[in-house]
Amino acid sequence: MTFDWSVLWASLPALLDGARTTVLLTVLTMAVSIPGGILIMLLRVAPNRTLNAIGTVYVEVARNIPLILLAFWVYYVLPLLLDLRLPPFWAGLLSLSLIISAYNAETFRAGVNSIRRGQSDAALALGMSRAQVMRKIILPQAGRRVLPILANTWVSLFKDTSLVSVIGVHELAFTALQIRTTTFRVLEILTAMAVIYWAMGYPQAKLVDWLHRKYGVVE
């Protein structure tokens, strides 16, 4: 077996461009799914049974559908139902956001439930509305507590963006596989892809460890 690592230098600009798309997709997905998760969480904890049911159904459906299947559905089925065809990047972003919002909703719900009820009761006794209690007292504390979990979700999302390559999103995995197909250099290209993922993912994993040490709650 011969190794032709020179192909990597010729392919490096395309690989780095794919890596930039991976990072952009991760950032935009979290930018959408954090407020989306909070909204779904508010439905989940709402005293109104209808709102609670809507939030619960959304979470249970989204968490139990494979991301690849949802990406295929958004990209291929949605145009048939609504006559709306999204470009691959936006279809991938929508698919990721729908699922990550469900996971973030459960993360925020756990954070809200971890706040002692006495704080809410005291605030209500002082004349605050339930919306004010949630916005000014519960959510700020819950947000700090769930920060390490959200960071961990970020790292998992960063790797899961590779799954939307199945619908043609030109992120790192898609780009690397395209180069492999045209150059037939499987070992070199896939090794380079693994190294790039590791180089970008390792600092993120270390940041998660630091957040767990700094913001982890022990009671």
Tab-separated table of N, CA, C and O in Angstrom, residues 38-39 41-47 108-109 111-113 115 119-121 123-124 128-143:
chain	number	residue	atom	x	y	z
A	38	ILE	N	-36.231	26.796	25.365
A	38	ILE	CA	-36.896	27.498	26.462
A	38	ILE	C	-38.402	27.576	26.208
A	38	ILE	O	-39.211	27.345	27.117
A	39	LEU	N	-38.789	27.881	24.978
A	39	LEU	CA	-40.206	27.959	24.638
A	39	LEU	C	-40.911	26.624	24.855
A	39	LEU	O	-41.995	26.563	25.457
A	41	MET	N	-39.901	24.188	26.775
A	41	MET	CA	-39.892	23.917	28.207
A	41	MET	C	-41.041	24.621	28.904
A	41	MET	O	-41.704	24.052	29.789
A	42	LEU	N	-41.299	25.881	28.514
A	42	LEU	CA	-42.412	26.627	29.125
A	42	LEU	C	-43.743	25.947	28.834
A	42	LEU	O	-44.651	25.952	29.680
A	43	LEU	N	-43.874	25.358	27.658
A	43	LEU	CA	-45.079	24.583	27.374
A	43	LEU	C	-45.156	23.355	28.263
A	43	LEU	O	-46.230	22.995	28.771
A	44	ARG	N	-44.019	22.713	28.474
A	44	ARG	CA	-43.973	21.487	29.276
A	44	ARG	C	-44.345	21.731	30.731
A	44	ARG	O	-44.930	20.857	31.385
A	45	VAL	N	-44.004	22.903	31.255
A	45	VAL	CA	-44.278	23.174	32.670
A	45	VAL	C	-45.528	24.012	32.861
A	45	VAL	O	-45.867	24.368	33.988
A	46	ALA	N	-46.219	24.343	31.764
A	46	ALA	CA	-47.420	25.172	31.861
A	46	ALA	C	-48.532	24.437	32.609
A	46	ALA	O	-48.720	23.224	32.419
A	47	PRO	N	-49.274	25.136	33.461
A	47	PRO	CA	-50.394	24.491	34.167
A	47	PRO	C	-51.541	24.121	33.234
A	47	PRO	O	-52.337	23.236	33.539
A	108	PHE	N	-33.478	22.406	30.085
A	108	PHE	CA	-33.986	23.555	30.823
A	108	PHE	C	-35.048	23.135	31.839
A	108	PHE	O	-35.127	23.706	32.929
A	109	ARG	N	-35.858	22.149	31.492
A	109	ARG	CA	-36.887	21.693	32.436
A	109	ARG	C	-36.240	21.105	33.683
A	109	ARG	O	-36.701	21.332	34.810
A	111	GLY	N	-33.339	21.958	34.814
A	111	GLY	CA	-32.791	23.084	35.561
A	111	GLY	C	-33.850	23.825	36.345
A	111	GLY	O	-33.639	24.190	37.512
A	112	VAL	N	-35.013	24.040	35.737
A	112	VAL	CA	-36.117	24.717	36.427
A	112	VAL	C	-36.598	23.889	37.613
A	112	VAL	O	-36.837	24.420	38.709
A	113	ASN	N	-36.720	22.593	37.424
A	113	ASN	CA	-37.198	21.729	38.504
A	113	ASN	C	-36.200	21.609	39.648
A	113	ASN	O	-36.565	21.197	40.749
A	115	ILE	N	-34.658	24.125	40.995
A	115	ILE	CA	-34.758	25.310	41.857
A	115	ILE	C	-35.784	25.049	42.954
A	115	ILE	O	-36.898	24.607	42.686
A	119	GLN	N	-38.540	29.404	46.730
A	119	GLN	CA	-38.228	30.681	46.103
A	119	GLN	C	-39.421	31.202	45.295
A	119	GLN	O	-39.743	32.383	45.344
A	120	SER	N	-40.060	30.308	44.562
A	120	SER	CA	-41.239	30.704	43.786
A	120	SER	C	-42.377	31.127	44.699
A	120	SER	O	-43.041	32.148	44.456
A	121	ASP	N	-42.594	30.350	45.754
A	121	ASP	CA	-43.677	30.672	46.684
A	121	ASP	C	-43.456	32.027	47.339
A	121	ASP	O	-44.396	32.823	47.499
A	123	ALA	N	-41.699	34.576	46.138
A	123	ALA	CA	-41.881	35.636	45.153
A	123	ALA	C	-43.362	35.875	44.868
A	123	ALA	O	-43.795	37.026	44.731
A	124	LEU	N	-44.136	34.810	44.773
A	124	LEU	CA	-45.579	34.957	44.547
A	124	LEU	C	-46.244	35.652	45.728
A	124	LEU	O	-47.157	36.470	45.559
A	128	MET	N	-45.426	39.087	42.947
A	128	MET	CA	-44.945	38.892	41.588
A	128	MET	C	-45.861	37.919	40.846
A	128	MET	O	-46.435	37.009	41.446
A	129	SER	N	-45.995	38.111	39.536
A	129	SER	CA	-46.773	37.172	38.730
A	129	SER	C	-45.927	35.934	38.446
A	129	SER	O	-44.699	35.941	38.617
A	130	ARG	N	-46.588	34.869	37.978
A	130	ARG	CA	-45.839	33.658	37.649
A	130	ARG	C	-44.844	33.905	36.520
A	130	ARG	O	-43.738	33.344	36.516
A	131	ALA	N	-45.237	34.744	35.568
A	131	ALA	CA	-44.323	35.064	34.465
A	131	ALA	C	-43.087	35.812	34.976
A	131	ALA	O	-41.957	35.544	34.552
A	132	GLN	N	-43.296	36.735	35.925
A	132	GLN	CA	-42.164	37.465	36.501
A	132	GLN	C	-41.262	36.541	37.310
A	132	GLN	O	-40.038	36.667	37.260
A	133	VAL	N	-41.863	35.624	38.023
A	133	VAL	CA	-41.075	34.673	38.818
A	133	VAL	C	-40.196	33.828	37.898
A	133	VAL	O	-39.003	33.630	38.156
A	134	MET	N	-40.797	33.353	36.810
A	134	MET	CA	-40.037	32.526	35.877
A	134	MET	C	-38.913	33.324	35.230
A	134	MET	O	-37.774	32.849	35.119
A	135	ARG	N	-39.218	34.556	34.798
A	135	ARG	CA	-38.249	35.363	34.051
A	135	ARG	C	-37.141	35.920	34.938
A	135	ARG	O	-35.972	35.939	34.534
A	136	LYS	N	-37.481	36.349	36.149
A	136	LYS	CA	-36.512	37.066	36.974
A	136	LYS	C	-35.823	36.192	38.025
A	136	LYS	O	-34.728	36.539	38.486
A	137	ILE	N	-36.451	35.098	38.397
A	137	ILE	CA	-35.899	34.293	39.493
A	137	ILE	C	-35.488	32.899	39.032
A	137	ILE	O	-34.351	32.469	39.268
A	138	ILE	N	-36.408	32.192	38.373
A	138	ILE	CA	-36.155	30.790	38.044
A	138	ILE	C	-35.182	30.642	36.878
A	138	ILE	O	-34.156	29.943	36.995
A	139	LEU	N	-35.472	31.285	35.750
A	139	LEU	CA	-34.650	31.081	34.553
A	139	LEU	C	-33.187	31.506	34.729
A	139	LEU	O	-32.286	30.793	34.256
A	140	PRO	N	-32.890	32.642	35.389
A	140	PRO	CA	-31.468	32.993	35.562
A	140	PRO	C	-30.692	31.935	36.335
A	140	PRO	O	-29.555	31.608	35.978
A	141	GLN	N	-31.303	31.390	37.391
A	141	GLN	CA	-30.617	30.359	38.159
A	141	GLN	C	-30.531	29.045	37.380
A	141	GLN	O	-29.491	28.372	37.379
A	142	ALA	N	-31.625	28.687	36.719
A	142	ALA	CA	-31.640	27.442	35.947
A	142	ALA	C	-30.633	27.507	34.803
A	142	ALA	O	-29.950	26.522	34.502
A	143	GLY	N	-30.523	28.690	34.155
A	143	GLY	CA	-29.588	28.841	33.054
A	143	GLY	C	-28.160	28.585	33.482
A	143	GLY	O	-27.385	27.940	32.763
